[in-house]
Amino acid sequence: MASLFARARLPFKPSSQNSRVDSISASLQPCLDLAPDLSSEIIERCYRQIYFHAMSCDRDRFLESQLRSGSITVRDFIRGLLLSDRFYRGYVECNGNDRVVEQVIGRVLGRPVYGQDEVKSWSIVIAEQGFAAFVDGILESPEYFERFGIDGIPDQVNRILPGRSQGEMPIYQRLPRYGESWRDRLIRDGLMISVDAFNKISRPMTVSRLIYEKPEGRLFKLWFVFLFVLGVGSVSLVLLVFRQMFTI
């Protein structure tokens, strides 16, 4: 399996600005004890790491029961969450391949991508072999096994540099659920409005807005008719005044 992904992916240099620091918190060490009193906490931490939060309708009770019974490992549970319909609708469907790579690596490996070379490398895997092959490649990578093992819970790598009071920004703050491309597509398809359009709608309609702000679409016709009627009415009023002034 490893040789297949090695042939399929473009090479990239596994280094970043913070690669010289590789301190992993104790919570990232493999948790081999899946006792019933710990299984609930493990499941919640997995949900938080992959989904950020999980409502009752998003939970997979079948996967949870398998993990509690010991039929699957934590790594298998993570794979099930990544391949779920919830994750596909919330993160895969509404993003391009490049952003999906950033999302999955940040949530599963707990680090930012190593640059555009790594993004392009995994994007090709998604395009040629599908999202499931990309997930398998990440979960079966030496990096994942060395960092989390079979039953370790993925978490963010704690990289702290001198001169910085905080480590890496969490994936949830650095990468929102969907990017600007998906937002622009929704606006283009008429499924949502832009901030500028909302501000125009929410502002009260005044005469000055009707005169000086040129609307778009159907409102343009109403705007044109309003100005035409206003102009004709103004000219008529002026003529009427002059007529009254010079009438004997």
C-alpha positions as YAML, in Angstrom:
chain: A
units: angstrom
residues:
- id: 1
  name: MET
  ca: [0.00, 0.00, 0.00]
- id: 2
  name: ALA
  ca: [2.83, 2.41, 0.90]
- id: 3
  name: SER
  ca: [4.60, 1.83, -2.42]
- id: 4
  name: LEU
  ca: [1.35, 2.54, -4.29]
- id: 5
  name: PHE
  ca: [1.02, 5.96, -2.69]
- id: 6
  name: ALA
  ca: [4.72, 6.62, -3.15]
- id: 7
  name: ARG
  ca: [4.33, 6.12, -6.90]
- id: 8
  name: ALA
  ca: [1.11, 8.12, -7.07]
- id: 9
  name: ARG
  ca: [2.24, 11.22, -5.18]
- id: 10
  name: LEU
  ca: [4.60, 13.95, -6.26]
- id: 11
  name: PRO
  ca: [7.63, 14.31, -3.98]
- id: 12
  name: PHE
  ca: [7.68, 17.14, -1.42]
- id: 13
  name: LYS
  ca: [10.08, 18.24, 1.27]
- id: 14
  name: PRO
  ca: [8.71, 17.44, 4.76]
- id: 15
  name: SER
  ca: [9.78, 20.67, 6.40]
- id: 16
  name: SER
  ca: [8.28, 23.97, 7.39]
- id: 17
  name: GLN
  ca: [9.24, 27.12, 9.27]
- id: 18
  name: ASN
  ca: [8.61, 25.41, 12.59]
- id: 19
  name: SER
  ca: [9.88, 21.94, 11.69]
- id: 20
  name: ARG
  ca: [12.92, 22.31, 13.94]
- id: 21
  name: VAL
  ca: [10.59, 22.16, 16.94]
- id: 22
  name: ASP
  ca: [8.83, 18.84, 17.42]
- id: 23
  name: SER
  ca: [7.45, 18.79, 20.96]
- id: 24
  name: ILE
  ca: [4.27, 16.76, 21.28]
- id: 25
  name: SER
  ca: [2.11, 17.12, 24.36]
- id: 26
  name: ALA
  ca: [1.50, 14.14, 26.58]
- id: 27
  name: SER
  ca: [-2.13, 13.96, 25.51]
- id: 28
  name: LEU
  ca: [-1.01, 12.91, 22.05]
- id: 29
  name: GLN
  ca: [0.66, 9.71, 23.21]
- id: 30
  name: PRO
  ca: [-1.15, 6.49, 22.24]
- id: 31
  name: CYS
  ca: [-3.94, 5.62, 24.62]
- id: 32
  name: LEU
  ca: [-4.02, 1.85, 24.71]
- id: 33
  name: ASP
  ca: [-6.51, 1.47, 27.54]
- id: 34
  name: LEU
  ca: [-10.01, 1.52, 26.07]
- id: 35
  name: ALA
  ca: [-11.83, 0.78, 29.30]
- id: 36
  name: PRO
  ca: [-15.56, 1.63, 29.35]
- id: 37
  name: ASP
  ca: [-14.99, 4.64, 31.63]
- id: 38
  name: LEU
  ca: [-12.46, 6.06, 29.15]
- id: 39
  name: SER
  ca: [-14.19, 5.19, 25.88]
- id: 40
  name: SER
  ca: [-16.71, 8.05, 26.13]
- id: 41
  name: GLU
  ca: [-13.96, 10.62, 26.65]
- id: 42
  name: ILE
  ca: [-11.96, 9.18, 23.74]
- id: 43
  name: ILE
  ca: [-14.99, 9.30, 21.46]
- id: 44
  name: GLU
  ca: [-15.73, 12.91, 22.40]
- id: 45
  name: ARG
  ca: [-12.14, 13.95, 21.76]
- id: 46
  name: CYS
  ca: [-12.21, 12.27, 18.34]
- id: 47
  name: TYR
  ca: [-15.41, 14.08, 17.43]
- id: 48
  name: ARG
  ca: [-13.95, 17.43, 18.54]
- id: 49
  name: GLN
  ca: [-10.79, 16.87, 16.54]
- id: 50
  name: ILE
  ca: [-12.49, 15.86, 13.28]
- id: 51
  name: TYR
  ca: [-15.83, 17.73, 13.43]
- id: 52
  name: PHE
  ca: [-14.84, 20.46, 15.95]
- id: 53
  name: HIS
  ca: [-18.23, 19.72, 17.50]
- id: 54
  name: ALA
  ca: [-20.81, 17.00, 17.00]
- id: 55
  name: MET
  ca: [-24.54, 17.32, 17.40]
- id: 56
  name: SER
  ca: [-26.61, 14.28, 18.26]
- id: 57
  name: CYS
  ca: [-27.69, 13.91, 14.63]
- id: 58
  name: ASP
  ca: [-24.05, 13.86, 13.49]
- id: 59
  name: ARG
  ca: [-22.92, 11.01, 15.73]
- id: 60
  name: ASP
  ca: [-22.33, 7.54, 14.35]
- id: 61
  name: ARG
  ca: [-23.65, 5.13, 16.99]
- id: 62
  name: PHE
  ca: [-22.51, 2.07, 15.05]
- id: 63
  name: LEU
  ca: [-18.88, 3.27, 14.99]
- id: 64
  name: GLU
  ca: [-19.09, 4.21, 18.65]
- id: 65
  name: SER
  ca: [-20.35, 0.76, 19.65]
- id: 66
  name: GLN
  ca: [-17.57, -0.90, 17.66]
- id: 67
  name: LEU
  ca: [-14.94, 1.22, 19.40]
- id: 68
  name: ARG
  ca: [-16.39, 0.55, 22.84]
- id: 69
  name: SER
  ca: [-16.45, -3.19, 22.19]
- id: 70
  name: GLY
  ca: [-12.88, -3.19, 20.93]
- id: 71
  name: SER
  ca: [-13.83, -4.34, 17.43]
- id: 72
  name: ILE
  ca: [-12.04, -1.36, 15.86]
- id: 73
  name: THR
  ca: [-9.14, 0.85, 16.87]
- id: 74
  name: VAL
  ca: [-9.15, 4.60, 17.35]
- id: 75
  name: ARG
  ca: [-7.49, 4.91, 13.95]
- id: 76
  name: ASP
  ca: [-10.38, 2.99, 12.37]
- id: 77
  name: PHE
  ca: [-12.82, 5.25, 14.22]
- id: 78
  name: ILE
  ca: [-11.08, 8.33, 12.79]
- id: 79
  name: ARG
  ca: [-11.25, 6.80, 9.31]
- id: 80
  name: GLY
  ca: [-14.99, 6.23, 9.74]
- id: 81
  name: LEU
  ca: [-15.54, 9.87, 10.74]
- id: 82
  name: LEU
  ca: [-13.51, 11.17, 7.78]
- id: 83
  name: LEU
  ca: [-15.43, 8.98, 5.32]
- id: 84
  name: SER
  ca: [-18.82, 9.79, 6.84]
- id: 85
  name: ASP
  ca: [-21.54, 11.68, 5.02]
- id: 86
  name: ARG
  ca: [-21.34, 14.39, 7.71]
- id: 87
  name: PHE
  ca: [-17.69, 15.15, 6.96]
- id: 88
  name: TYR
  ca: [-18.23, 14.94, 3.21]
- id: 89
  name: ARG
  ca: [-21.10, 17.43, 3.25]
- id: 90
  name: GLY
  ca: [-19.43, 19.74, 5.74]
- id: 91
  name: TYR
  ca: [-15.85, 19.84, 4.43]
- id: 92
  name: VAL
  ca: [-15.26, 17.90, 1.21]
- id: 93
  name: GLU
  ca: [-18.23, 18.82, -0.97]
- id: 94
  name: CYS
  ca: [-17.93, 22.56, -0.31]
- id: 95
  name: ASN
  ca: [-14.17, 22.85, -0.93]
- id: 96
  name: GLY
  ca: [-11.64, 22.25, -3.66]
- id: 97
  name: ASN
  ca: [-9.04, 19.51, -3.40]
- id: 98
  name: ASP
  ca: [-6.31, 21.87, -2.19]
- id: 99
  name: ARG
  ca: [-8.36, 23.07, 0.75]
- id: 100
  name: VAL
  ca: [-9.52, 19.53, 1.56]
- id: 101
  name: VAL
  ca: [-5.85, 18.53, 1.87]
- id: 102
  name: GLU
  ca: [-5.22, 21.38, 4.31]
- id: 103
  name: GLN
  ca: [-8.30, 20.48, 6.35]
- id: 104
  name: VAL
  ca: [-7.54, 16.76, 6.65]
- id: 105
  name: ILE
  ca: [-3.82, 17.15, 7.37]
- id: 106
  name: GLY
  ca: [-4.56, 19.79, 10.00]
- id: 107
  name: ARG
  ca: [-7.17, 17.62, 11.73]
- id: 108
  name: VAL
  ca: [-5.50, 14.21, 11.41]
- id: 109
  name: LEU
  ca: [-1.77, 14.95, 11.55]
- id: 110
  name: GLY
  ca: [-2.17, 18.02, 13.76]
- id: 111
  name: ARG
  ca: [0.07, 20.34, 11.75]
- id: 112
  name: PRO
  ca: [-0.10, 22.79, 8.86]
- id: 113
  name: VAL
  ca: [0.83, 21.56, 5.41]
- id: 114
  name: TYR
  ca: [4.50, 21.67, 4.41]
- id: 115
  name: GLY
  ca: [3.72, 24.05, 1.57]
- id: 116
  name: GLN
  ca: [2.14, 23.94, -1.86]
- id: 117
  name: ASP
  ca: [4.26, 20.96, -2.93]
- id: 118
  name: GLU
  ca: [2.56, 18.75, -0.34]
- id: 119
  name: VAL
  ca: [-0.84, 20.21, -1.21]
- id: 120
  name: LYS
  ca: [-0.39, 19.48, -4.91]
- id: 121
  name: SER
  ca: [0.94, 16.01, -4.19]
- id: 122
  name: TRP
  ca: [-2.12, 14.94, -2.19]
- id: 123
  name: SER
  ca: [-4.51, 16.83, -4.49]
- id: 124
  name: ILE
  ca: [-3.40, 14.60, -7.35]
- id: 125
  name: VAL
  ca: [-4.16, 11.53, -5.22]
- id: 126
  name: ILE
  ca: [-7.68, 12.84, -4.58]
- id: 127
  name: ALA
  ca: [-8.23, 13.62, -8.27]
- id: 128
  name: GLU
  ca: [-6.94, 10.29, -9.55]
- id: 129
  name: GLN
  ca: [-7.88, 7.82, -6.78]
- id: 130
  name: GLY
  ca: [-10.60, 9.55, -4.78]
- id: 131
  name: PHE
  ca: [-11.00, 11.01, -1.31]
- id: 132
  name: ALA
  ca: [-11.01, 7.58, 0.39]
- id: 133
  name: ALA
  ca: [-7.55, 6.80, -1.03]
- id: 134
  name: PHE
  ca: [-6.28, 10.13, 0.32]
- id: 135
  name: VAL
  ca: [-7.65, 9.33, 3.80]
- id: 136
  name: ASP
  ca: [-6.02, 5.88, 3.74]
- id: 137
  name: GLY
  ca: [-2.74, 7.43, 2.63]
- id: 138
  name: ILE
  ca: [-2.75, 9.84, 5.59]
- id: 139
  name: LEU
  ca: [-3.82, 7.26, 8.20]
- id: 140
  name: GLU
  ca: [-1.32, 4.67, 6.94]
- id: 141
  name: SER
  ca: [1.58, 7.09, 6.67]
- id: 142
  name: PRO
  ca: [4.68, 6.63, 8.86]
- id: 143
  name: GLU
  ca: [4.09, 10.10, 10.29]
- id: 144
  name: TYR
  ca: [0.70, 9.13, 11.67]
- id: 145
  name: PHE
  ca: [1.95, 5.87, 13.19]
- id: 146
  name: GLU
  ca: [4.97, 7.53, 14.78]
- id: 147
  name: ARG
  ca: [2.89, 10.33, 16.26]
- id: 148
  name: PHE
  ca: [-0.35, 8.61, 17.30]
- id: 149
  name: GLY
  ca: [0.01, 4.87, 16.73]
- id: 150
  name: ILE
  ca: [-3.08, 2.66, 16.47]
- id: 151
  name: ASP
  ca: [-5.06, 3.96, 19.45]
- id: 152
  name: GLY
  ca: [-3.68, 7.47, 19.87]
- id: 153
  name: ILE
  ca: [-6.10, 10.37, 19.47]
- id: 154
  name: PRO
  ca: [-5.04, 12.88, 16.81]
- id: 155
  name: ASP
  ca: [-4.35, 16.30, 18.22]
- id: 156
  name: GLN
  ca: [-2.46, 19.42, 17.26]
- id: 157
  name: VAL
  ca: [1.30, 19.26, 17.49]
- id: 158
  name: ASN
  ca: [2.47, 21.71, 20.11]
- id: 159
  name: ARG
  ca: [5.14, 23.78, 18.40]
- id: 160
  name: ILE
  ca: [6.40, 26.73, 20.49]
- id: 161
  name: LEU
  ca: [9.11, 29.03, 19.17]
- id: 162
  name: PRO
  ca: [11.28, 31.45, 21.15]
- id: 163
  name: GLY
  ca: [9.77, 34.92, 21.21]
- id: 164
  name: ARG
  ca: [6.23, 33.65, 20.75]
- id: 165
  name: SER
  ca: [3.84, 33.38, 23.68]
- id: 166
  name: GLN
  ca: [1.61, 30.93, 21.80]
- id: 167
  name: GLY
  ca: [2.14, 27.93, 19.57]
- id: 168
  name: GLU
  ca: [0.44, 27.13, 16.28]
- id: 169
  name: MET
  ca: [-3.01, 28.56, 15.71]
- id: 170
  name: PRO
  ca: [-5.67, 25.82, 15.97]
- id: 171
  name: ILE
  ca: [-6.93, 24.41, 12.69]
- id: 172
  name: TYR
  ca: [-10.47, 25.59, 13.46]
- id: 173
  name: GLN
  ca: [-9.37, 29.23, 13.63]
- id: 174
  name: ARG
  ca: [-6.90, 29.09, 10.77]
- id: 175
  name: LEU
  ca: [-9.15, 27.24, 8.32]
- id: 176
  name: PRO
  ca: [-12.90, 27.92, 8.45]
- id: 177
  name: ARG
  ca: [-15.24, 25.15, 7.36]
- id: 178
  name: TYR
  ca: [-15.39, 26.34, 3.75]
- id: 179
  name: GLY
  ca: [-13.42, 28.82, 1.71]
- id: 180
  name: GLU
  ca: [-14.13, 31.92, -0.32]
- id: 181
  name: SER
  ca: [-14.61, 29.94, -3.53]
- id: 182
  name: TRP
  ca: [-17.63, 28.13, -2.08]
- id: 183
  name: ARG
  ca: [-19.07, 31.39, -0.75]
- id: 184
  name: ASP
  ca: [-18.68, 33.05, -4.15]
- id: 185
  name: ARG
  ca: [-20.36, 30.07, -5.80]
- id: 186
  name: LEU
  ca: [-23.36, 30.32, -3.48]
- id: 187
  name: ILE
  ca: [-23.65, 34.04, -4.21]
- id: 188
  name: ARG
  ca: [-23.37, 33.40, -7.95]
- id: 189
  name: ASP
  ca: [-26.08, 30.73, -7.83]
- id: 190
  name: GLY
  ca: [-28.37, 33.01, -5.84]
- id: 191
  name: LEU
  ca: [-28.37, 30.80, -2.74]
- id: 192
  name: MET
  ca: [-27.02, 33.57, -0.51]
- id: 193
  name: ILE
  ca: [-26.33, 37.30, -0.74]
- id: 194
  name: SER
  ca: [-23.08, 39.15, -0.32]
- id: 195
  name: VAL
  ca: [-22.30, 41.40, 2.62]
- id: 196
  name: ASP
  ca: [-22.59, 44.51, 0.44]
- id: 197
  name: ALA
  ca: [-26.00, 43.43, -0.85]
- id: 198
  name: PHE
  ca: [-27.19, 42.72, 2.68]
- id: 199
  name: ASN
  ca: [-26.02, 46.13, 3.86]
- id: 200
  name: LYS
  ca: [-27.91, 47.81, 1.03]
- id: 201
  name: ILE
  ca: [-31.10, 45.91, 1.83]
- id: 202
  name: SER
  ca: [-30.89, 46.51, 5.56]
- id: 203
  name: ARG
  ca: [-30.38, 50.27, 5.18]
- id: 204
  name: PRO
  ca: [-33.57, 52.38, 5.20]
- id: 205
  name: MET
  ca: [-34.77, 53.60, 1.81]
- id: 206
  name: THR
  ca: [-34.43, 57.39, 1.47]
- id: 207
  name: VAL
  ca: [-34.87, 59.87, -1.37]
- id: 208
  name: SER
  ca: [-31.12, 60.50, -1.47]
- id: 209
  name: ARG
  ca: [-30.47, 56.77, -1.92]
- id: 210
  name: LEU
  ca: [-32.99, 56.59, -4.76]
- id: 211
  name: ILE
  ca: [-31.34, 59.54, -6.48]
- id: 212
  name: TYR
  ca: [-27.62, 58.93, -5.99]
- id: 213
  name: GLU
  ca: [-27.27, 55.13, -5.61]
- id: 214
  name: LYS
  ca: [-27.76, 53.20, -8.82]
- id: 215
  name: PRO
  ca: [-29.38, 49.80, -8.08]
- id: 216
  name: GLU
  ca: [-29.00, 46.61, -10.07]
- id: 217
  name: GLY
  ca: [-31.38, 44.13, -11.67]
- id: 218
  name: ARG
  ca: [-35.11, 44.79, -11.47]
- id: 219
  name: LEU
  ca: [-34.62, 47.67, -9.07]
- id: 220
  name: PHE
  ca: [-32.82, 49.53, -11.84]
- id: 221
  name: LYS
  ca: [-36.07, 49.85, -13.82]
- id: 222
  name: LEU
  ca: [-37.90, 51.19, -10.77]
- id: 223
  name: TRP
  ca: [-35.01, 53.54, -10.09]
- id: 224
  name: PHE
  ca: [-35.09, 54.81, -13.68]
- id: 225
  name: VAL
  ca: [-38.87, 55.30, -13.63]
- id: 226
  name: PHE
  ca: [-38.64, 57.15, -10.32]
- id: 227
  name: LEU
  ca: [-36.00, 59.54, -11.62]
- id: 228
  name: PHE
  ca: [-37.96, 60.08, -14.85]
- id: 229
  name: VAL
  ca: [-41.17, 60.89, -13.00]
- id: 230
  name: LEU
  ca: [-39.27, 63.08, -10.56]
- id: 231
  name: GLY
  ca: [-37.59, 64.94, -13.41]
- id: 232
  name: VAL
  ca: [-40.83, 65.46, -15.36]
- id: 233
  name: GLY
  ca: [-42.62, 66.57, -12.21]
- id: 234
  name: SER
  ca: [-39.87, 69.05, -11.36]
- id: 235
  name: VAL
  ca: [-39.91, 70.58, -14.86]
- id: 236
  name: SER
  ca: [-43.71, 70.79, -14.82]
- id: 237
  name: LEU
  ca: [-43.64, 72.52, -11.45]
- id: 238
  name: VAL
  ca: [-41.08, 75.07, -12.64]
- id: 239
  name: LEU
  ca: [-43.11, 75.81, -15.78]
- id: 240
  name: LEU
  ca: [-46.26, 76.15, -13.72]
- id: 241
  name: VAL
  ca: [-44.57, 78.66, -11.41]
- id: 242
  name: PHE
  ca: [-43.28, 80.74, -14.32]
- id: 243
  name: ARG
  ca: [-46.69, 80.61, -15.94]
- id: 244
  name: GLN
  ca: [-48.38, 81.90, -12.81]
- id: 245
  name: MET
  ca: [-45.79, 84.64, -12.42]
- id: 246
  name: PHE
  ca: [-46.19, 86.01, -15.94]
- id: 247
  name: THR
  ca: [-49.94, 85.49, -16.26]
- id: 248
  name: ILE
  ca: [-51.87, 88.80, -16.28]
...
